[in-house]
Amino acid sequence: MTRDYQLFINGEFVPAVSGETFESINPYNQEVVACFARGKDADIDKAVKAARKAFEEGPWSRLSGQERCDYIINLADKISEKSKELLPFEVADSGSTFKKAKGDFWLAANQLKYFGHLATTTKFEEILEDLSKPGVSKNYLLREPIGVCGQIIPWNFPLMMAIWKLGPALAAGCTVVLKPAEETPLSAMELAKLIQEVGFPPGVVNIVTGYGEEAGAALVAHPNVDKVAFTGSTEIGRHIMSEAACNMKRVTLECGGKSANIILEDADPDIAIDGSLYAAFFHGGQCCTAGSRLLIPASQKEQWVEQLVERARQIQLGNPMDKNTDLGPLVSQKQLNRVLSYIEKGKSEGAKLLLGGQKPSSEGLEKGFFVEPTIFGEVNNKMTIAQEEIFGPVLSIIPYQTEAEAVQIANDSIYGLAGGVWGRDTERAFAMAKQLRTGTVWVNEYHLISEKAPFGGYKQSGIGREMGPESLYEYTETKHIYVDELGSREKKFWYDTLIKPSSYSATTS
Ligand code: NAP
Ligand code: MG
């Protein structure tokens, strides 16, 4: 039986104003997973009004940090309690493997706890010292919640992306309207039930399911939204940034990547081979940080390529619910077509196909949106497959002659999200990491994101940072309050500048 979900607005579950719905399908077998209300302008307007009321009149922004933290921690505990029950839904809705979804739930609960604690550790009010000029005064720096935030998230990490958005916004005292991806709204709506159970004040969190061009666009255009936070493609990120200019909404954008993963000559093959395959193929390459360009020393080309291809052959495709499956299907037919068209482009531009390249025909995988782990050799960094984000299991191997050339190739991209360097001499690897124009670099590791360290992109990979204390600052406005301590009119710096003492005394006598 199909599960039905309504919109979550002002603490209640309600149908869309239009009464319309849409379905999400299981990318493994194309069966319908659930049915969702199709939110549009009118629903977004209701949700924004609820969020505005909760922000202006409700207690949320005026609660103490500790009180907000308590709500958020309760929600994190509920996620942990429910994870076993909800995990199969996330797998069915998104095609995530069981292994990956299990990690997502664990991370989401822990990250949410961190964000909760930020509400208590952030200095929302502090005194600025040594500001005695231009007058004797006491000075305060206040970090105040921005207001009503529209948050738009993608399908690759459905629950985790919701948490990355909600956590810091709520900790800062903002109220929120969240729009999940049309392919994967299920875990966000289950989260809405937990938010209701925890008893968040009505309107603090509103979740409107629907399509990007409808619900998403309405949220970005709404004049009563103060900030938009978005994760998704660079193309839509650019569009959102220009639309948000209508009332100068604040924006944070976490967009695409084309990360370079660099193997140095002294890298340990035992970890660099598997690590690089993990960098490229984790979650079928549907990660903004995917190490989709692998740079190897030209002098050692044969040995690295041979081992990479050999190990990649062992990656197990299968039913994502099976705990032994390494690689599940892509999220949708649309994404499958997109990835296959990039593979064709790679071939037509002269890259050498070394492995995969097709939708697999094996028994049991027929209905799934699978693409074989695909490796291209002899890739030139100017090729389309080396420049554009594919978001599929497609690895481009690019040989380099010198380390300086490796840096130049790595940085020759419109993106700047992440990267990796593999080498036994970690000082040498660190020196290279410093030269990469990206927001994160892993040395002898990949994809590990800590809730305590800032995450985000240089260049067209985005604006702003998620995680770490910065994540909360992105949801605050800073205010300076100047309190005069001089008292005397004659000592004020303006006393004999703007208002002449003679005329001044004349008018007051
Ligand atoms: P997308 O269009 O950028 O979608 C991301 C989110 O934005 C979704 O919630 C989407 O709604 C919404 N959206 C779409 N158009 C919008 C608009 N005009 N105004 C406001 N919101 C809008 O990404 P996609 O089409 O799902 O995937 C395409 C490519 O984007 C992928 O192949 C990949 O390269 C990249 N991508 C990157 C990330 C990342 O983590 N950086 C994540 C996903 C995809 P709908 O769900 O209705 O589209
Ligand atoms: Mg789905």
Coordinates of C-alpha atoms and ligand atoms in Angstrom, one line a residue:
M1 CA 0.0 0.0 0.0
T2 CA 1.4 3.4 -0.9
R3 CA 2.2 5.8 1.9
D4 CA 0.6 9.3 1.6
Y5 CA 2.2 12.4 2.9
Q6 CA 0.8 15.9 3.2
L7 CA 2.6 19.2 3.6
F8 CA 3.8 20.2 7.1
I9 CA 2.7 23.8 7.7
N10 CA 2.3 25.6 11.0
G11 CA 2.7 22.4 13.0
E12 CA 0.0 20.5 11.1
F13 CA -0.2 18.1 8.1
V14 CA -2.4 19.7 5.4
P15 CA -3.1 18.8 1.7
A16 CA -1.8 21.1 -1.0
V17 CA -4.2 24.0 -1.8
S18 CA -4.6 22.6 -5.4
G19 CA -5.2 19.1 -4.0
E20 CA -2.6 17.8 -6.4
T21 CA -0.1 15.1 -5.6
F22 CA 3.0 13.4 -7.1
E23 CA 4.7 10.1 -6.5
S24 CA 8.3 9.1 -5.7
I25 CA 9.6 5.8 -7.2
N26 CA 12.1 3.3 -6.0
P27 CA 15.1 3.6 -8.3
Y28 CA 15.9 -0.1 -7.9
N29 CA 12.6 -1.6 -9.2
Q30 CA 10.5 1.5 -10.3
E31 CA 7.7 0.7 -7.9
V32 CA 5.9 3.6 -6.3
V33 CA 7.2 4.3 -2.8
A34 CA 4.9 7.1 -1.6
C35 CA 2.6 9.8 -2.7
F36 CA 3.2 13.5 -1.7
A37 CA 1.3 16.7 -1.8
R38 CA 2.4 18.9 -4.7
G39 CA 3.1 22.3 -3.1
K40 CA 3.0 25.4 -5.2
D41 CA 2.9 29.2 -4.8
A42 CA -0.2 29.2 -2.5
D43 CA 1.3 26.6 -0.2
I44 CA 4.6 28.3 0.0
D45 CA 2.8 31.5 0.8
K46 CA 1.0 29.8 3.7
A47 CA 4.2 28.2 4.9
V48 CA 6.1 31.5 4.8
K49 CA 3.3 33.3 6.7
A50 CA 3.5 30.6 9.4
A51 CA 7.3 30.9 9.6
R52 CA 7.0 34.7 9.7
K53 CA 4.5 34.6 12.5
A54 CA 6.6 32.1 14.4
F55 CA 9.6 34.3 14.0
E56 CA 8.0 37.7 14.8
E57 CA 5.5 36.6 17.5
G58 CA 6.4 33.1 18.5
P59 CA 8.9 32.3 21.1
W60 CA 11.5 30.7 19.0
S61 CA 13.9 33.5 18.3
R62 CA 13.6 34.8 21.8
L63 CA 14.2 31.5 23.6
S64 CA 17.5 31.1 25.3
G65 CA 20.2 29.1 23.4
Q66 CA 19.8 26.3 25.9
E67 CA 16.1 26.1 25.3
R68 CA 16.6 25.9 21.5
C69 CA 19.4 23.3 22.1
D70 CA 17.0 21.1 24.1
Y71 CA 14.4 21.0 21.3
I72 CA 17.1 20.2 18.8
I73 CA 18.8 17.5 20.9
N74 CA 15.3 15.9 21.5
L75 CA 14.9 15.7 17.7
A76 CA 18.3 14.2 17.3
D77 CA 17.4 11.5 19.8
K78 CA 14.2 10.8 18.0
I79 CA 16.1 10.3 14.8
S80 CA 18.4 7.8 16.5
E81 CA 15.4 5.9 18.0
K82 CA 13.6 5.7 14.7
S83 CA 16.6 5.1 12.4
K84 CA 16.1 1.3 12.1
E85 CA 12.4 1.7 11.1
L86 CA 13.1 4.6 8.7
L87 CA 16.2 3.2 7.0
P88 CA 14.4 1.0 4.5
F89 CA 12.3 4.0 3.4
E90 CA 15.3 6.1 2.7
V91 CA 16.8 3.2 0.7
A92 CA 13.6 2.7 -1.3
D93 CA 13.1 6.4 -1.9
S94 CA 16.6 7.3 -3.0
G95 CA 18.5 4.1 -4.1
S96 CA 21.1 4.7 -1.4
T97 CA 22.7 1.4 -0.4
F98 CA 21.7 0.1 3.0
K99 CA 25.4 0.7 4.2
K100 CA 25.3 4.3 3.1
A101 CA 21.9 5.1 4.5
K102 CA 22.8 3.6 7.8
G103 CA 25.8 5.9 7.9
D104 CA 23.6 8.8 6.9
F105 CA 21.2 8.3 9.8
W106 CA 24.0 8.0 12.3
L107 CA 25.7 11.1 11.0
A108 CA 22.5 13.1 10.8
A109 CA 21.7 12.5 14.4
N110 CA 25.2 13.3 15.6
Q111 CA 25.5 16.4 13.4
L112 CA 22.1 17.6 14.6
K113 CA 23.4 17.3 18.2
Y114 CA 26.4 19.4 17.3
F115 CA 24.2 22.1 15.8
G116 CA 22.0 22.0 18.9
H117 CA 25.1 22.6 21.0
L118 CA 26.1 25.6 18.8
A119 CA 23.0 27.3 20.2
T120 CA 24.6 27.2 23.6
T121 CA 28.3 27.8 22.7
T122 CA 27.8 30.7 20.2
K123 CA 28.3 34.1 21.6
F124 CA 25.0 35.8 20.5
E125 CA 26.0 38.9 22.4
E126 CA 29.5 40.1 23.3
I127 CA 31.3 43.3 24.3
L128 CA 33.7 44.8 21.8
E129 CA 36.8 46.0 23.7
D130 CA 39.0 48.9 23.0
L131 CA 36.6 51.0 20.9
S132 CA 37.1 54.2 22.8
K133 CA 37.2 56.3 19.5
P134 CA 35.4 58.3 18.3
G135 CA 33.8 58.7 21.8
V136 CA 33.9 57.0 25.1
S137 CA 31.4 54.3 24.8
K138 CA 30.4 50.7 25.5
N139 CA 30.1 48.6 22.4
Y140 CA 28.1 45.4 21.8
L141 CA 28.3 42.9 19.0
L142 CA 25.0 41.0 18.6
R143 CA 24.4 38.0 16.3
E144 CA 20.7 38.0 15.6
P145 CA 18.7 35.4 13.6
I146 CA 18.3 36.5 10.0
G147 CA 14.6 35.6 10.0
V148 CA 12.6 33.3 7.7
C149 CA 14.8 31.0 5.7
G150 CA 13.9 29.1 2.6
Q151 CA 15.9 25.9 2.3
I152 CA 16.1 23.8 -0.9
I153 CA 17.8 20.4 -0.9
P154 CA 18.8 17.7 -3.3
W155 CA 18.3 14.0 -3.6
N156 CA 21.7 12.5 -2.9
F157 CA 21.7 12.6 0.9
P158 CA 18.0 13.3 1.6
L159 CA 17.9 13.2 5.4
M160 CA 21.4 14.5 6.0
M161 CA 20.9 17.5 3.7
A162 CA 17.7 18.4 5.6
I163 CA 19.7 18.3 8.9
W164 CA 22.6 20.4 7.5
K165 CA 20.0 23.0 6.6
L166 CA 17.6 22.9 9.6
G167 CA 20.3 22.4 12.3
P168 CA 22.2 25.7 12.1
A169 CA 19.1 27.7 11.2
L170 CA 17.2 26.5 14.2
A171 CA 20.2 26.9 16.5
A172 CA 20.5 30.5 15.4
G173 CA 16.8 31.2 16.1
C174 CA 15.5 31.4 12.5
T175 CA 12.3 29.8 11.3
V176 CA 12.3 27.7 8.2
V177 CA 10.4 26.6 5.1
L178 CA 12.2 23.5 3.7
K179 CA 11.6 22.1 0.2
P180 CA 13.0 18.5 -0.3
A181 CA 14.0 17.2 -3.7
E182 CA 11.0 15.8 -5.8
E183 CA 12.8 12.4 -6.1
T184 CA 13.4 11.9 -2.4
P185 CA 10.9 13.7 -0.1
L186 CA 10.2 10.7 2.2
S187 CA 12.7 11.1 5.0
A188 CA 12.0 14.9 5.2
M189 CA 8.3 14.1 5.8
E190 CA 9.1 11.5 8.3
L191 CA 11.3 14.1 10.0
A192 CA 8.3 16.4 10.0
K193 CA 6.4 13.8 12.1
L194 CA 9.3 13.8 14.6
I195 CA 9.4 17.6 14.7
Q196 CA 5.7 17.5 15.6
E197 CA 6.3 14.8 18.3
V198 CA 9.1 16.8 19.9
G199 CA 6.7 19.8 20.1
F200 CA 8.5 22.5 18.2
P201 CA 6.3 25.6 18.3
P202 CA 4.0 25.8 15.2
G203 CA 5.5 27.5 12.2
V204 CA 9.2 27.1 13.3
V205 CA 9.7 24.3 10.7
N206 CA 7.5 24.0 7.7
I207 CA 8.1 21.4 5.0
V208 CA 6.6 21.8 1.5
T209 CA 7.1 19.0 -1.0
G210 CA 6.9 19.8 -4.7
Y211 CA 8.8 20.6 -7.8
G212 CA 11.7 23.0 -8.1
E213 CA 10.1 25.2 -10.8
E214 CA 7.0 25.5 -8.6
A215 CA 7.5 25.2 -4.9
G216 CA 11.2 25.9 -5.1
A217 CA 10.9 29.0 -7.4
A218 CA 8.0 30.4 -5.3
L219 CA 10.2 30.1 -2.1
V220 CA 13.1 31.9 -3.7
A221 CA 10.8 34.7 -5.1
H222 CA 8.8 35.2 -1.9
P223 CA 9.3 38.8 -0.6
N224 CA 8.9 37.7 3.0
V225 CA 11.8 35.2 2.9
D226 CA 15.0 36.7 4.3
K227 CA 17.5 34.0 3.2
V228 CA 17.7 31.1 0.8
A229 CA 20.0 28.2 1.5
F230 CA 20.5 25.8 -1.4
T231 CA 22.3 22.6 -2.2
G232 CA 22.2 21.3 -5.7
S233 CA 23.5 22.0 -9.2
T234 CA 25.6 25.0 -10.0
E235 CA 23.2 25.9 -12.8
I236 CA 20.2 26.2 -10.4
G237 CA 22.5 27.8 -7.8
R238 CA 23.3 30.6 -10.2
H239 CA 19.7 31.0 -11.0
I240 CA 18.7 31.2 -7.3
M241 CA 21.3 33.8 -6.6
S242 CA 20.0 36.1 -9.3
E243 CA 16.3 35.5 -8.3
A244 CA 17.2 36.2 -4.6
A245 CA 18.4 39.6 -5.6
C246 CA 14.8 40.7 -5.9
N247 CA 14.8 41.7 -2.2
M248 CA 18.5 41.1 -1.5
K249 CA 17.9 37.8 0.3
R250 CA 21.0 36.4 1.9
V251 CA 22.1 33.2 0.1
T252 CA 24.3 30.3 0.9
L253 CA 24.9 27.9 -2.0
E254 CA 26.5 24.5 -1.9
C255 CA 26.8 23.5 -5.6
G256 CA 28.6 21.2 -7.8
G257 CA 32.2 20.0 -7.9
K258 CA 34.7 18.3 -10.2
S259 CA 37.2 17.4 -7.6
A260 CA 40.8 16.4 -8.4
N261 CA 42.2 13.5 -6.5
I262 CA 46.0 13.4 -6.9
I263 CA 48.1 10.4 -6.4
L264 CA 51.8 11.3 -5.8
E265 CA 54.7 9.1 -6.8
D266 CA 55.3 7.9 -3.2
A267 CA 51.6 7.0 -2.5
D268 CA 51.0 3.7 -0.8
P269 CA 49.0 1.6 -3.4
D270 CA 47.3 -0.3 -0.7
I271 CA 45.3 2.7 0.4
A272 CA 45.5 5.0 -2.6
I273 CA 43.9 2.5 -5.0
D274 CA 40.8 1.7 -2.8
G275 CA 40.7 5.2 -1.5
S276 CA 40.5 6.7 -4.9
L277 CA 37.8 4.3 -6.0
Y278 CA 35.9 5.2 -2.9
A279 CA 36.4 8.9 -3.7
A280 CA 35.0 8.4 -7.2
F281 CA 32.3 5.7 -6.8
F282 CA 30.9 6.1 -3.3
H283 CA 27.1 6.5 -3.8
G284 CA 27.5 5.9 -7.5
G285 CA 29.4 9.2 -7.8
Q286 CA 26.3 11.1 -6.7
C287 CA 28.3 13.2 -4.3
C288 CA 29.2 16.8 -4.7
T289 CA 32.7 16.0 -3.4
A290 CA 33.2 13.0 -5.7
G291 CA 36.9 12.6 -6.7
S292 CA 35.9 12.3 -10.4
R293 CA 39.2 13.4 -11.8
L294 CA 42.1 11.1 -10.8
L295 CA 45.5 12.6 -11.4
I296 CA 48.3 10.1 -11.6
P297 CA 52.1 10.4 -12.3
A298 CA 52.7 9.8 -16.0
S299 CA 55.9 7.9 -15.1
Q300 CA 53.8 5.3 -13.2
K301 CA 50.8 5.3 -15.4
E302 CA 50.6 1.6 -16.3
Q303 CA 50.8 0.3 -12.8
W304 CA 48.2 2.6 -11.3
V305 CA 45.7 2.2 -14.2
E306 CA 46.0 -1.6 -14.1
Q307 CA 45.4 -1.9 -10.4
L308 CA 42.6 0.7 -10.4
V309 CA 40.7 -1.2 -13.1
E310 CA 41.3 -4.5 -11.5
R311 CA 39.9 -3.4 -8.1
A312 CA 37.0 -1.5 -9.7
R313 CA 35.9 -4.8 -11.4
Q314 CA 35.2 -6.2 -7.9
I315 CA 32.6 -3.5 -7.0
Q316 CA 29.3 -5.2 -6.4
L317 CA 26.2 -3.8 -8.0
G318 CA 22.9 -5.0 -6.6
N319 CA 19.8 -4.5 -4.6
P320 CA 20.5 -1.5 -2.3
M321 CA 18.7 -3.2 0.6
D322 CA 21.3 -6.1 0.4
K323 CA 23.9 -5.3 3.0
N324 CA 26.7 -6.6 0.6
T325 CA 25.8 -4.3 -2.2
D326 CA 28.5 -1.6 -2.8
L327 CA 26.8 0.3 -5.6
G328 CA 23.0 0.9 -6.0
P329 CA 21.1 2.5 -8.8
L330 CA 21.2 6.1 -9.7
V331 CA 18.3 8.2 -8.4
S332 CA 16.2 8.4 -11.5
Q333 CA 15.8 7.6 -15.2
K334 CA 16.7 11.3 -15.9
Q335 CA 20.0 10.9 -14.0
L336 CA 20.7 7.6 -15.8
N337 CA 20.2 9.2 -19.2
R338 CA 22.4 12.2 -18.2
V339 CA 25.3 9.9 -17.0
L340 CA 25.1 7.7 -20.1
S341 CA 25.2 10.8 -22.4
Y342 CA 28.4 12.0 -20.6
I343 CA 29.9 8.6 -21.3
E344 CA 29.1 8.9 -25.0
K345 CA 30.6 12.4 -24.9
G346 CA 33.8 11.0 -23.4
K347 CA 34.1 8.3 -26.0
S348 CA 33.4 10.8 -28.9
E349 CA 36.0 13.3 -27.6
G350 CA 38.7 10.6 -27.6
A351 CA 38.9 9.4 -24.0
K352 CA 39.8 5.7 -23.7
L353 CA 37.1 3.6 -22.1
L354 CA 38.9 1.1 -19.8
L355 CA 36.0 -0.2 -17.8
G356 CA 32.1 -0.2 -17.8
G357 CA 30.4 2.4 -19.8
Q358 CA 26.9 0.9 -19.9
K359 CA 23.7 0.1 -18.1
P360 CA 24.4 -3.4 -16.8
S361 CA 22.3 -6.2 -18.2
S362 CA 22.7 -8.7 -15.3
E363 CA 19.7 -10.5 -13.9
G364 CA 18.0 -8.6 -11.1
L365 CA 19.3 -5.2 -12.2
E366 CA 17.0 -4.8 -15.3
K367 CA 14.5 -2.4 -13.7
G368 CA 17.1 -0.3 -11.8
F369 CA 18.7 2.9 -12.9
F370 CA 22.2 1.3 -12.8
V371 CA 25.4 2.4 -14.6
E372 CA 28.5 0.2 -14.4
P373 CA 31.5 1.6 -12.6
T374 CA 33.1 3.4 -15.6
I375 CA 36.8 4.3 -15.9
F376 CA 38.2 6.5 -18.7
G377 CA 42.0 6.7 -19.4
E378 CA 43.9 9.1 -21.5
V379 CA 41.6 11.9 -20.4
N380 CA 42.7 15.5 -21.3
N381 CA 41.5 18.0 -18.7
K382 CA 39.9 20.1 -21.5
M383 CA 37.4 17.3 -22.3
T384 CA 33.8 17.7 -21.3
I385 CA 34.0 14.7 -18.9
A386 CA 36.9 16.4 -17.1
Q387 CA 35.1 19.8 -16.9
E388 CA 31.5 19.1 -16.1
E389 CA 29.9 17.5 -13.1
I390 CA 28.6 14.1 -14.1
F391 CA 27.2 12.8 -10.8
G392 CA 27.5 9.2 -11.7
P393 CA 30.1 6.4 -11.4
V394 CA 32.4 7.8 -14.0
L395 CA 36.1 8.3 -13.3
S396 CA 38.5 10.2 -15.5
I397 CA 42.2 9.4 -15.2
I398 CA 44.5 12.2 -16.1
P399 CA 48.3 11.6 -16.2
Y400 CA 50.6 14.5 -15.1
Q401 CA 54.3 15.1 -15.7
T402 CA 55.3 17.2 -12.7
E403 CA 53.6 18.1 -9.4
A404 CA 53.3 21.7 -10.6
E405 CA 51.4 20.5 -13.6
A406 CA 49.2 18.4 -11.3
V407 CA 48.3 21.5 -9.4
Q408 CA 47.6 23.5 -12.6
I409 CA 45.3 20.7 -13.9
A410 CA 43.5 20.4 -10.5
N411 CA 42.8 24.1 -10.4
D412 CA 41.8 24.3 -14.1
S413 CA 38.1 24.0 -13.2
I414 CA 35.1 26.4 -12.6
Y415 CA 34.6 24.3 -9.5
G416 CA 36.5 24.3 -6.2
L417 CA 34.7 22.1 -3.7
A418 CA 37.1 19.4 -2.6
G419 CA 40.1 17.3 -3.5
G420 CA 42.5 14.6 -2.3
V421 CA 46.2 14.0 -2.2
W422 CA 47.7 10.6 -1.6
G423 CA 51.4 10.3 -0.5
R424 CA 53.5 8.7 2.1
D425 CA 55.4 11.9 2.8
T426 CA 52.5 13.9 4.4
E427 CA 54.5 17.2 4.5
R428 CA 54.8 17.0 0.7
A429 CA 51.2 16.1 0.3
F430 CA 50.2 18.9 2.7
A431 CA 52.2 21.4 0.6
M432 CA 50.2 20.3 -2.4
A433 CA 46.9 20.5 -0.6
K434 CA 47.7 24.1 0.2
Q435 CA 47.9 24.9 -3.5
L436 CA 44.5 23.5 -4.4
R437 CA 41.8 26.2 -4.8
T438 CA 39.1 24.2 -3.0
G439 CA 37.2 24.4 0.3
T440 CA 38.3 20.9 1.6
V441 CA 41.3 18.7 0.8
W442 CA 41.8 15.3 2.3
V443 CA 45.3 13.8 2.6
N444 CA 45.3 10.0 2.4
E445 CA 41.5 10.0 3.0
Y446 CA 38.4 11.1 1.2
H447 CA 34.8 12.2 1.7
L448 CA 35.2 12.6 5.5
I449 CA 33.3 15.6 6.6
S450 CA 33.3 16.7 10.2
E451 CA 30.4 18.6 11.7
K452 CA 33.1 20.7 13.5
A453 CA 35.0 21.8 10.3
P454 CA 33.7 24.3 7.8
F455 CA 32.5 22.7 4.5
G456 CA 31.8 24.6 1.3
G457 CA 33.2 25.7 -2.1
Y458 CA 35.6 28.1 -3.7
K459 CA 34.6 29.5 -7.1
Q460 CA 31.4 28.2 -8.6
S461 CA 31.1 25.4 -6.0
G462 CA 29.2 27.8 -3.8
I463 CA 29.0 30.6 -1.3
G464 CA 29.2 30.3 2.4
R465 CA 30.1 27.4 4.7
E466 CA 28.1 24.6 6.3
M467 CA 29.3 22.8 9.4
G468 CA 31.5 24.3 12.1
P469 CA 30.6 27.5 14.0
E470 CA 30.5 29.3 10.6
S471 CA 27.3 27.3 9.8
L472 CA 25.4 29.2 12.4
Y473 CA 26.9 32.6 11.5
E474 CA 25.5 32.1 8.1
Y475 CA 22.0 32.3 9.7
T476 CA 22.7 35.5 11.6
E477 CA 22.9 39.2 11.0
T478 CA 25.6 41.0 13.0
K479 CA 24.6 44.2 14.8
H480 CA 26.7 46.8 16.5
I481 CA 25.1 48.7 19.4
Y482 CA 27.0 51.8 20.5
V483 CA 26.2 53.1 24.0
D484 CA 27.6 56.5 24.8
E485 CA 29.4 56.8 28.1
L486 CA 30.6 60.4 27.7
G487 CA 27.5 62.2 28.9
S488 CA 28.7 65.7 28.4
R489 CA 27.6 67.7 25.2
E490 CA 30.7 69.8 25.1
K491 CA 33.0 66.7 24.9
K492 CA 31.2 65.2 22.0
F493 CA 33.2 65.1 18.8
W494 CA 30.5 66.8 16.8
Y495 CA 30.1 69.6 19.3
D496 CA 32.1 72.1 17.2
T497 CA 31.8 70.5 13.8
L498 CA 28.2 70.1 12.5
I499 CA 26.4 72.2 15.0
K500 CA 28.3 75.4 15.8
P501 CA 28.4 76.1 19.6
S502 CA 27.3 79.7 19.0
S503 CA 24.2 78.9 17.0
Y504 CA 23.5 75.9 19.2
S505 CA 23.5 77.9 22.4
A506 CA 21.4 80.6 20.7
T507 CA 18.6 78.2 19.9
T508 CA 18.7 76.6 23.4
S509 CA 18.9 79.8 25.4
Ligands
NAP1 P1 18.9 20.6 -9.0 O1 17.9 20.9 -10.1 O2 19.9 21.6 -8.8 O3 18.0 20.4 -7.7 C1 18.3 20.7 -6.4 C2 17.1 21.3 -5.7 O4 16.7 22.5 -6.3 C3 15.9 20.4 -5.8 O5 15.1 20.5 -4.6 C4 15.1 21.0 -7.0 O6 13.8 20.7 -7.0 C5 15.4 22.5 -6.7 N1 15.1 23.3 -7.8 C6 15.2 23.0 -9.1 N2 14.9 24.1 -9.9 C7 14.6 25.1 -9.0 C8 14.3 26.5 -9.2 N3 14.1 27.0 -10.4 N4 14.1 27.2 -8.1 C9 14.2 26.7 -6.9 N5 14.6 25.4 -6.7 C10 14.8 24.6 -7.7 O7 19.6 19.2 -9.3 P2 19.0 18.0 -10.1 O8 18.3 18.4 -11.4 O9 18.2 17.2 -9.2 O10 20.3 17.3 -10.5 C11 21.0 17.7 -11.7 C12 22.5 17.8 -11.4 O11 22.8 18.7 -10.3 C13 23.2 16.5 -11.0 O12 23.5 15.7 -12.1 C14 24.4 17.0 -10.3 O13 25.4 17.3 -11.2 C15 23.9 18.3 -9.6 N6 23.6 18.0 -8.2 C16 24.5 18.4 -7.2 C17 24.2 18.2 -5.9 C18 25.1 18.6 -4.8 O14 25.1 18.0 -3.7 N7 25.9 19.7 -5.0 C19 23.0 17.5 -5.5 C20 22.1 17.1 -6.5 C21 22.5 17.3 -7.9 P3 13.4 19.3 -7.8 O15 13.7 18.2 -6.9 O16 12.0 19.4 -8.1 O17 14.2 19.3 -9.1
MG2 MG 12.3 8.2 -5.2

